[in-house]
Coordinates of C-alpha atoms (C1' of nucleotides) in Angstrom, one line a residue:
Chain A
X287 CA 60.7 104.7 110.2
X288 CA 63.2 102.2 110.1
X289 CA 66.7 102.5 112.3
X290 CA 68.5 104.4 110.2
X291 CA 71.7 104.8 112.2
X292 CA 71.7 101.3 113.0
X293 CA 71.9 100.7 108.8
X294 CA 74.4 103.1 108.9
X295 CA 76.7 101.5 111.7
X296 CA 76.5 98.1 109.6
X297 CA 77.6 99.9 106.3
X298 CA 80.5 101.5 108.4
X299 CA 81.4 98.5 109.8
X300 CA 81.1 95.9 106.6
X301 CA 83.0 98.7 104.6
X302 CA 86.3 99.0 106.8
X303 CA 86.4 95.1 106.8
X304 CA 85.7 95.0 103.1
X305 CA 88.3 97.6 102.4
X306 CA 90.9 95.7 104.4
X307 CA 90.0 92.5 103.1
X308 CA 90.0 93.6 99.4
X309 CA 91.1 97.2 99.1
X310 CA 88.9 100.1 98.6
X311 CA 89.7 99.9 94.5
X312 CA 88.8 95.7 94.8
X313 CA 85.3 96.4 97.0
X314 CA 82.7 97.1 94.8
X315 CA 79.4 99.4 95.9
X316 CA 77.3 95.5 95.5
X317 CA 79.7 93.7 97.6
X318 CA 79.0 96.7 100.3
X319 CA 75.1 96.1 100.1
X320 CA 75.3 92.5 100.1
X321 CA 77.6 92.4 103.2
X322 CA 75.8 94.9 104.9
X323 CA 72.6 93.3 104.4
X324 CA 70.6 95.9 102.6
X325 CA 70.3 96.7 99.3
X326 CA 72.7 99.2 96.6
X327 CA 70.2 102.2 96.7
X328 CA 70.5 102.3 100.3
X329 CA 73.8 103.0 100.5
X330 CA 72.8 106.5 98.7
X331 CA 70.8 107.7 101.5
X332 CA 73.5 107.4 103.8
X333 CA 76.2 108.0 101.3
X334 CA 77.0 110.8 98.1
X335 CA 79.2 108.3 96.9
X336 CA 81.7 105.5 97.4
X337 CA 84.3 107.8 98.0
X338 CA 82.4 109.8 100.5
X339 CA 81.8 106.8 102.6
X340 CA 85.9 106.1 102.4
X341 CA 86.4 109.6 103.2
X342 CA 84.3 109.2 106.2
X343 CA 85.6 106.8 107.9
X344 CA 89.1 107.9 107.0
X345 CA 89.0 111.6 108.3
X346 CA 86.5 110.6 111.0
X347 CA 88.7 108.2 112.8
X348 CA 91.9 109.8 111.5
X349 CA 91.4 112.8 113.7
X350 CA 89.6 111.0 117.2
X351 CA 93.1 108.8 117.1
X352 CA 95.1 112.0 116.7
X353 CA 92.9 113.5 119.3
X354 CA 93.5 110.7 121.9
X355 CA 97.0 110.5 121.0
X356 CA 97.4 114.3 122.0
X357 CA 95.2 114.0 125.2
X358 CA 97.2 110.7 126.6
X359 CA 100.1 113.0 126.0
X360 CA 98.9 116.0 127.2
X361 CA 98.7 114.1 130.9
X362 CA 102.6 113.6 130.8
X363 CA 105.7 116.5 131.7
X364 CA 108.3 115.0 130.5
X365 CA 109.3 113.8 126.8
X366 CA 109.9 110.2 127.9
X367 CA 107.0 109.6 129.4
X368 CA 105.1 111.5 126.5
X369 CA 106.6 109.6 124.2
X370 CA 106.0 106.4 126.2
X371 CA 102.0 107.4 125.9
X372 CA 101.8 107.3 122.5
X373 CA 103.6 104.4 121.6
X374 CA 101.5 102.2 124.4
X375 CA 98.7 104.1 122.5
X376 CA 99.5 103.2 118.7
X377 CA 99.9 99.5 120.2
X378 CA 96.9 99.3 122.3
X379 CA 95.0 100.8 119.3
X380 CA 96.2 97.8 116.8
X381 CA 95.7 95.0 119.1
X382 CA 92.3 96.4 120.2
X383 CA 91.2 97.1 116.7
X384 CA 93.0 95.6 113.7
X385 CA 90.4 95.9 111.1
X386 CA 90.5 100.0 111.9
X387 CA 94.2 100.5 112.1
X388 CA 94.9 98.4 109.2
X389 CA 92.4 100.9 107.3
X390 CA 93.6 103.7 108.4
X391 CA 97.0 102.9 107.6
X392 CA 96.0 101.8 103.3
X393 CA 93.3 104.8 103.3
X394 CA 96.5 106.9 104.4
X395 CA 98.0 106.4 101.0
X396 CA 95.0 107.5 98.3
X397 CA 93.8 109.8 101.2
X398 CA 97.0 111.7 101.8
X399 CA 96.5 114.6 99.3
X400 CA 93.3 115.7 101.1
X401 CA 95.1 115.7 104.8
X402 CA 95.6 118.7 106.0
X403 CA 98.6 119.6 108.9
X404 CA 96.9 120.4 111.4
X405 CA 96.6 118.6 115.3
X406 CA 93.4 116.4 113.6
X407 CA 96.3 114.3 112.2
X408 CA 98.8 111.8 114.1
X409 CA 101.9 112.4 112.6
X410 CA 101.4 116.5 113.2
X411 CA 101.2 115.5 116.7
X412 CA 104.5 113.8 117.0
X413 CA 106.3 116.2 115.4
X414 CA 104.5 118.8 117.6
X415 CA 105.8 116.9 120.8
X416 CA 109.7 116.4 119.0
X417 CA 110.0 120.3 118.3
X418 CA 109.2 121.0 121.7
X419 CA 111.5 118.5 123.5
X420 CA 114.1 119.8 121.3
X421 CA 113.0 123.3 122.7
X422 CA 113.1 122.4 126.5
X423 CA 116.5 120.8 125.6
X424 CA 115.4 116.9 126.3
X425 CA 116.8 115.6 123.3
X426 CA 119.5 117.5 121.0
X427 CA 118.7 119.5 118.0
X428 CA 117.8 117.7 115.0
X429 CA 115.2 117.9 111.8
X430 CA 111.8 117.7 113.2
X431 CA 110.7 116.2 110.1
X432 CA 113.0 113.6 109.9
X433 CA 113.1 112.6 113.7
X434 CA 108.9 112.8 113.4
X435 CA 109.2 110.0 110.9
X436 CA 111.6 107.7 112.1
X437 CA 109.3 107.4 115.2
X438 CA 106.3 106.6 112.9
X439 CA 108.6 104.0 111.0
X440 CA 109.1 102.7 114.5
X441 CA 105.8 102.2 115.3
X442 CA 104.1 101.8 111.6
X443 CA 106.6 99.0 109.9
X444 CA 106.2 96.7 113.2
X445 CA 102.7 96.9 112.7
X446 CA 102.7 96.0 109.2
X447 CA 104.7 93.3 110.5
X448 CA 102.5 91.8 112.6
X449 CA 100.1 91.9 109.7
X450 CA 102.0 89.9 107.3
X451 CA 103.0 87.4 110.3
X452 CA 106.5 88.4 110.6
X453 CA 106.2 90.1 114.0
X454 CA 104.3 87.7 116.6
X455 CA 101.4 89.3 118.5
X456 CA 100.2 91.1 120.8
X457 CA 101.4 94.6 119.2
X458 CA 101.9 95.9 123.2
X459 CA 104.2 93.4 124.2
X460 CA 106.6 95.2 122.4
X461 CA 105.4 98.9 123.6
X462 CA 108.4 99.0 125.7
X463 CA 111.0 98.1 123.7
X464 CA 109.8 100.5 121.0
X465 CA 109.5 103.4 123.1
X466 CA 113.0 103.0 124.5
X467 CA 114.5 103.1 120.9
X468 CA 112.4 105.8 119.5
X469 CA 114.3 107.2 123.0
X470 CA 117.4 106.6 121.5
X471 CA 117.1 107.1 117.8
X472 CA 116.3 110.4 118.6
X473 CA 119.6 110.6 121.0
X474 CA 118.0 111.3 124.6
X475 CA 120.0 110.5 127.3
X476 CA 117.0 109.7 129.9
X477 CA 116.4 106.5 128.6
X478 CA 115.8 103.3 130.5
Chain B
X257 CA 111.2 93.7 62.3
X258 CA 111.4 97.1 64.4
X259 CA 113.3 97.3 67.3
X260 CA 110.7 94.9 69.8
X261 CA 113.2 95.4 73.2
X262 CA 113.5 99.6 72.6
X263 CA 109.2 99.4 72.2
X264 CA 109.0 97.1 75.8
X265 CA 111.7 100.0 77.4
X266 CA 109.4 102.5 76.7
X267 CA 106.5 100.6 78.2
X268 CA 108.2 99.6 81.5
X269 CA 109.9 103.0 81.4
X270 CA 106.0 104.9 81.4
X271 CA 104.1 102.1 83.0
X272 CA 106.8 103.0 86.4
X273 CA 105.9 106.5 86.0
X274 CA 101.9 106.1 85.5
X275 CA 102.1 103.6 88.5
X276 CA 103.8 105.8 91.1
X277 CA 101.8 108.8 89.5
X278 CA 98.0 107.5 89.3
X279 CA 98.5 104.3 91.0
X280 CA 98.3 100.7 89.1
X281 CA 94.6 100.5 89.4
X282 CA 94.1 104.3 88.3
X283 CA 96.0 103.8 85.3
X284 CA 94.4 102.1 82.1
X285 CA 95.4 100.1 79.2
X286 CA 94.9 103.3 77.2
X287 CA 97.1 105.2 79.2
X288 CA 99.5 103.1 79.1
X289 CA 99.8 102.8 75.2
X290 CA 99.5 106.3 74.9
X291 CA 102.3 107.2 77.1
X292 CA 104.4 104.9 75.4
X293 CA 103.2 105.8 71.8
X294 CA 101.8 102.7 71.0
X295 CA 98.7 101.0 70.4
X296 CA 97.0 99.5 73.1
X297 CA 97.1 95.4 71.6
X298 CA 100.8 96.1 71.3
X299 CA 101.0 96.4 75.2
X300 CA 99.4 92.7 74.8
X301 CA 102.8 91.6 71.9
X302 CA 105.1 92.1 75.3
X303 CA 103.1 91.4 78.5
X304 CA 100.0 88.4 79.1
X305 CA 98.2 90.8 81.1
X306 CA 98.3 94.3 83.0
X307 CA 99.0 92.0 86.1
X308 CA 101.9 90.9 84.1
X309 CA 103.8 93.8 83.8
X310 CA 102.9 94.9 87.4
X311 CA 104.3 91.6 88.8
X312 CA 107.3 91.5 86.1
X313 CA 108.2 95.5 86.9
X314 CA 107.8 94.6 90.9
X315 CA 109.8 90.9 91.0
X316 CA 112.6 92.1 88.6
X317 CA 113.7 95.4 90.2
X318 CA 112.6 94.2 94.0
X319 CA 115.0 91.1 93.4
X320 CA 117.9 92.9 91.9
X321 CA 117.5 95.6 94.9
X322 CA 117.8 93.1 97.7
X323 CA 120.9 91.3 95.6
X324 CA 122.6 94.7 95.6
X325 CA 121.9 95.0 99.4
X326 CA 123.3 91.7 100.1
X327 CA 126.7 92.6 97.8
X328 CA 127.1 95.9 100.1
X329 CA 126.5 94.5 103.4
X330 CA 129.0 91.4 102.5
X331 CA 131.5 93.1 101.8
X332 CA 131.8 94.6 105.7
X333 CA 133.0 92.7 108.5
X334 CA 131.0 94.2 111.5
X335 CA 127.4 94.9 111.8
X336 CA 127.6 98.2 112.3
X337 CA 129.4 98.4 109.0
X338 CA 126.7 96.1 107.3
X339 CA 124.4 98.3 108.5
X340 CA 125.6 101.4 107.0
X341 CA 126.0 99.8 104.1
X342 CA 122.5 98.8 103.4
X343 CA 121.1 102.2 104.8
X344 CA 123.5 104.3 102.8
X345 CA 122.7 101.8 99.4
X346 CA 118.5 102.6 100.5
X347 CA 119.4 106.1 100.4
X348 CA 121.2 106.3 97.2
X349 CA 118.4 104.4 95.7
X350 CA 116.4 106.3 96.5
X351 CA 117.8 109.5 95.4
X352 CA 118.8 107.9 92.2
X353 CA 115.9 106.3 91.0
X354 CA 112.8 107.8 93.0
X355 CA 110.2 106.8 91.1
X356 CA 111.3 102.8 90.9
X357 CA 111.8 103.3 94.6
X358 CA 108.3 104.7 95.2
X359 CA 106.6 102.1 93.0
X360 CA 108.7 99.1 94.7
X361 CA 106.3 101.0 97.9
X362 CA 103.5 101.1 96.5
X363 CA 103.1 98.0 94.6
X364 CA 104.5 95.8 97.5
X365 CA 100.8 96.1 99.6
X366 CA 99.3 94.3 96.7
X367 CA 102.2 91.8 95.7
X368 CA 102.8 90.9 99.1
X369 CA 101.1 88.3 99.0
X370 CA 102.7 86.1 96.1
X371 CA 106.6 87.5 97.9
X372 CA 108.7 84.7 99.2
X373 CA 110.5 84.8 101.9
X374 CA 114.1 84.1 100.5
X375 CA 117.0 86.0 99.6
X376 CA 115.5 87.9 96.8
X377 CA 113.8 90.1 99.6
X378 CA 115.3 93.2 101.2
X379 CA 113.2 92.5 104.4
X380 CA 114.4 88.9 104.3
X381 CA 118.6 90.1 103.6
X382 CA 118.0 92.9 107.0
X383 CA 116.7 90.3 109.5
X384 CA 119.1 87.5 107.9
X385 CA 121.8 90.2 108.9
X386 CA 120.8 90.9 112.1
X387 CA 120.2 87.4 113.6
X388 CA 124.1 86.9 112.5
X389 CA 124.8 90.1 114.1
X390 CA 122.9 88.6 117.4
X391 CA 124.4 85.1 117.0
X392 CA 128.0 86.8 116.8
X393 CA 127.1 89.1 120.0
X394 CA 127.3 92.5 118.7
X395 CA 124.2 93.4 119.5
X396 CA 121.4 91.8 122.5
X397 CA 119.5 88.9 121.8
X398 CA 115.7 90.4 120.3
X399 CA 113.0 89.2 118.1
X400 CA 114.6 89.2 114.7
X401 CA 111.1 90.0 112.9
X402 CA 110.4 93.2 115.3
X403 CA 114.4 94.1 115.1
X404 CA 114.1 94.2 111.0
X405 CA 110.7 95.7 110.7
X406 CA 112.1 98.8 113.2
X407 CA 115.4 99.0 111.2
X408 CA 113.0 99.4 107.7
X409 CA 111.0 101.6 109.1
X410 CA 113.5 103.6 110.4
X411 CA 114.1 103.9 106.2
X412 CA 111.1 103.5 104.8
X413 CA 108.5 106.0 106.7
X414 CA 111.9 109.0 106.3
X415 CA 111.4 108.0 102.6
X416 CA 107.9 108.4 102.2
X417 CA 108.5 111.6 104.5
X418 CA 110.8 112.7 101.5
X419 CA 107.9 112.0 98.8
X420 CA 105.0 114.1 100.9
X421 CA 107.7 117.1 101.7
X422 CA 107.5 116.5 105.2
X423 CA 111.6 115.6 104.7
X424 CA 114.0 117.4 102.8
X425 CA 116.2 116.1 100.2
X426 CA 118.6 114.8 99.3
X427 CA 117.6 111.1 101.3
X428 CA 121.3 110.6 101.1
X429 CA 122.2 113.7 104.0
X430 CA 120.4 111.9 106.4
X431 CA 122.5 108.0 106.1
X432 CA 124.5 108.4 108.6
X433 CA 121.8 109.8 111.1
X434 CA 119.4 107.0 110.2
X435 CA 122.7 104.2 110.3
X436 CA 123.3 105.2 114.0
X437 CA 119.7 105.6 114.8
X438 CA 119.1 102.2 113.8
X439 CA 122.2 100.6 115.7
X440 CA 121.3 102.8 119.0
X441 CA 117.7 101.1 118.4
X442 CA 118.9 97.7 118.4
X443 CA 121.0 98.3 121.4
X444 CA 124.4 98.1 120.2
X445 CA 127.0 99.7 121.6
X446 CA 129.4 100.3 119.4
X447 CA 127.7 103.3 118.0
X448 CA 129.4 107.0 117.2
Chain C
dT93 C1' 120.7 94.9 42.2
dC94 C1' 116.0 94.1 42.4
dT95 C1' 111.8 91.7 43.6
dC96 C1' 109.4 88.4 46.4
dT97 C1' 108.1 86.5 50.7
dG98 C1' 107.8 84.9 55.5
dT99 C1' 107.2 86.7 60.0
dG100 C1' 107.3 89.2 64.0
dA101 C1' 105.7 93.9 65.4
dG102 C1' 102.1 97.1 65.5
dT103 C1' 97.2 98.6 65.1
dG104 C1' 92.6 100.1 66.9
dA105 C1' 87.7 99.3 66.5
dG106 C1' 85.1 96.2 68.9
dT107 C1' 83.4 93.0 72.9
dG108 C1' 81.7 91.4 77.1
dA109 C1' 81.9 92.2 81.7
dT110 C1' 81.8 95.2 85.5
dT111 C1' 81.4 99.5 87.7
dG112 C1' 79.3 103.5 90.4
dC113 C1' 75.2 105.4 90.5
dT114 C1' 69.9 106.6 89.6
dC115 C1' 65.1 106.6 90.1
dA116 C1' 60.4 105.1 90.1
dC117 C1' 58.6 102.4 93.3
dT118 C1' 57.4 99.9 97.8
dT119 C1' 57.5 99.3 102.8
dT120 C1' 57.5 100.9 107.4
dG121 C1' 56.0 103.2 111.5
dC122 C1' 54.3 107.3 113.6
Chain D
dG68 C1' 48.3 109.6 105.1
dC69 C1' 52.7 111.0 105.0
dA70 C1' 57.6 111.2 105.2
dA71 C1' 61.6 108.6 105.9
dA72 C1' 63.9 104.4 104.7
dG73 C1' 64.6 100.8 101.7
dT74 C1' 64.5 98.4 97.0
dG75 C1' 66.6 96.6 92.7
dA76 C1' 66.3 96.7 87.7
dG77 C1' 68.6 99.4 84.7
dC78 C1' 71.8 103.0 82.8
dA79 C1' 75.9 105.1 81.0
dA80 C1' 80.6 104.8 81.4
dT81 C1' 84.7 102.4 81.7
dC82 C1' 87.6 98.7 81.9
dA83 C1' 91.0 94.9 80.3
dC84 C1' 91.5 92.4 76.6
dT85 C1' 90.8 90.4 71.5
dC86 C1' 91.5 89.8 66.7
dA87 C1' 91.5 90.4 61.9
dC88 C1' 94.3 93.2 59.8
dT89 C1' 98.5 96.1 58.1
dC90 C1' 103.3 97.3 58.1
dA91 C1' 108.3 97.0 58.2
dC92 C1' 112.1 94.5 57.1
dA93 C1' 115.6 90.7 56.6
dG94 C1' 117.1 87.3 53.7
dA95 C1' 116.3 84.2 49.5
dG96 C1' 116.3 83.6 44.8
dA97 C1' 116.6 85.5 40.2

DNA sequence: TCTCTGTGAGTGAGTGATTGCTCACTTTGC
DNA sequence: GCAAAGTGAGCAATCACTCACTCACAGAGA
C-alpha cells in the first residue's frame, strides 16, 4: 500500500489554504485534487463528502484550540493572569498559524449551527472563566454573555485586522495591550 | 408601464432576507424571483448580475450607515461623547433593522475586497475619530488601526452574540456598557 | 370617447457551464 | 494474489443567465 495518511495530511493541508484563499463555497472538489496532487476519486476514500472534509478540520481543530486555551488557563489562580493566558494564546496561535486561524474563524460562520456549548469550544471557555471571576468577586457582576463577547471582539476584530492590513503584525506584540483592556472593559480593578 | 421601482423594492427587500437567511451563495436566482413574485429574467430588467445586486444592496446601505455615524459623532464635542454616539447609533441599528445589519456582516468578508478606505466606511469614520481624539490628548497615543478594530469589536462580536442567543436583546440595553467599555479600553480617563 | 400604437416591464423554457460525486478500473506493495 | 490506494471519464443535478415572446398602459390621433 500506498501512504495513506500522508495523502491525507496533503488534502488537509491544500483544503484549509484553499478555503482561506477562495472560501469553502469558491473551492471546488477538482481544485482540492489538483492542489493536493492526487486525483478527484481519492478524495472519496479519505472523505464522505466535501462537507465532511470541512467539518473535519473545523471541529477537529475547533476543540484542540479550546482544549489548549483551557489548559494554559487552568495553570493560572488568578483572573488576570488567566485572562493574560489566553489572550497571549489567541495571538501566538495567529502569528504561528494564519492559514488555520483565519479558517477557523470563516468555517465559524456556516459551521455555527452544528457547535455545540460545551468546553470543546473557545468562546464556552471564556465565558466559563468570566462567570467564575464574577463568582470569586474579581471583577463586578455583569452578563456573562455579554462580557464573554466583548473579550472575543477584543481579540477576533484585531485579528481580522491584521488580515486586511489594517493592524501591523506580529499579532503578540499587541497581547499586552489587549489583555489589559479586556481587564478593564470588564471593570477589574487589578489591572496593570 | 407597472410600477418598475415597487417590483425592485420587493427584490432588494427579499434578496436582504434570503442573504442573511441562506447566505448569498445558498440562495439562487430562483429563489430569489420566487420570493419576490416574479419571474426570474425580471430579476435580470433591474440588476446586470446576482453580483450586482449583492454589491448594490452592500455599497448603498454600508455608505449611508457610516454617513449616519459621522452626522452623530459630529455633532459632540468630546470623544467620549463621539463615542457614545456612534455605539448608541450601532445599537439602534441594529435593533431596528436586524436583518440589513446582519447582511452588512456577512456580506462584508466577501466585498472586502473591492471597499475603499474613505469616509463611506464605518471602520474608516471610528479610527478617523479616534486619531483626532489622540491628536487632541483625550486619550494616550496608540496604533489607530488596533484602537478601531478593538472599539468594533467591542460592537460587532456583542452583535453577533445577539444573533446566536448567546446575548440578550434589546442591543440597545447594553450602549452604555459597551460606550464605557470601549473608552476604559482605550485608556481614557474621563470615563463614568 | 374610443381605438391604435410604441415601449418598458414581465415571462419562463431553455442553454451551456460547472458542480459534487460515482464506479469500473489500474497500480502498488506486502 | 489480494486488499488497499489511487484513477479519471462520466453522470445527474444545479447554477446564473438569455431571449423570443407577451402584457399593461400612457398618450396620440380620429
Amino acid at each position: 500500500m500506498r501512504d495513506a495518511s500522508e495523502t491525507r495530511r496533503k488534502i488537509q493541508h491544500e483544503a484549509l489554504r484553499l478555503f482561506v484563499d477562495r472560501g469553502v463555497g469558491g473551492t471546488t472538489t477538482r481544485d482540492l485534487a489538483q492542489a493536493a496532487g492526487i486525483a478527484e476519486g481519492t478524495l472519496y476514500r479519505h472523505y464522505e463528502s466535501k462537507d465532511a472534509l470541512v467539518w473535519d478540520l473545523f471541529s477537529t481543530h475547533y476543540a484542540t484550540f479550546a482544549h489548549r486555551l483551557t489548559a494554559r488557563a487552568s495553570k493560572c489562580e488568578t483572573f488576570a493572569a488567566k485572562l493574560a493566558a489566553i489572550v497571549a494564546e489567541f495571538c501566538r496561535f495567529f502569528d504561528a498559524e494564519p492559514v488555520l486561524f483565519r479558517f477557523l474563524m470563516l468555517a465559524q460562520h456556516q459551521a455555527l449551527p452544528r457547535i455545540t456549548n460545551d468546553s470543546d469550544n473557545p468562546v464556552e471557555v471564556v465565558q466559563t472563566i468570566i462567570a467564575t471571576a464574577i463568582g470569586r468577586g474579581e471583577i463586578p457582576a455583569q452578563p456573562t454573555g455579554l462580557a464573554a463577547t466583548m473579550v472575543l471582539g477584543l481579540l477576533l476584530q484585531p485579528a481580522i485586522g491584521l488580515v486586511y492590513g489594517r493592524v501591523e503584525p506580529p499579532f503578540s506584540q499587541y497581547a499586552e495591550t489587549i489583555a489589559t483592556a479586556c481587564l478593564k472593559a470588564l471593570g477589574s480593578d487589578h489591572h496593570a
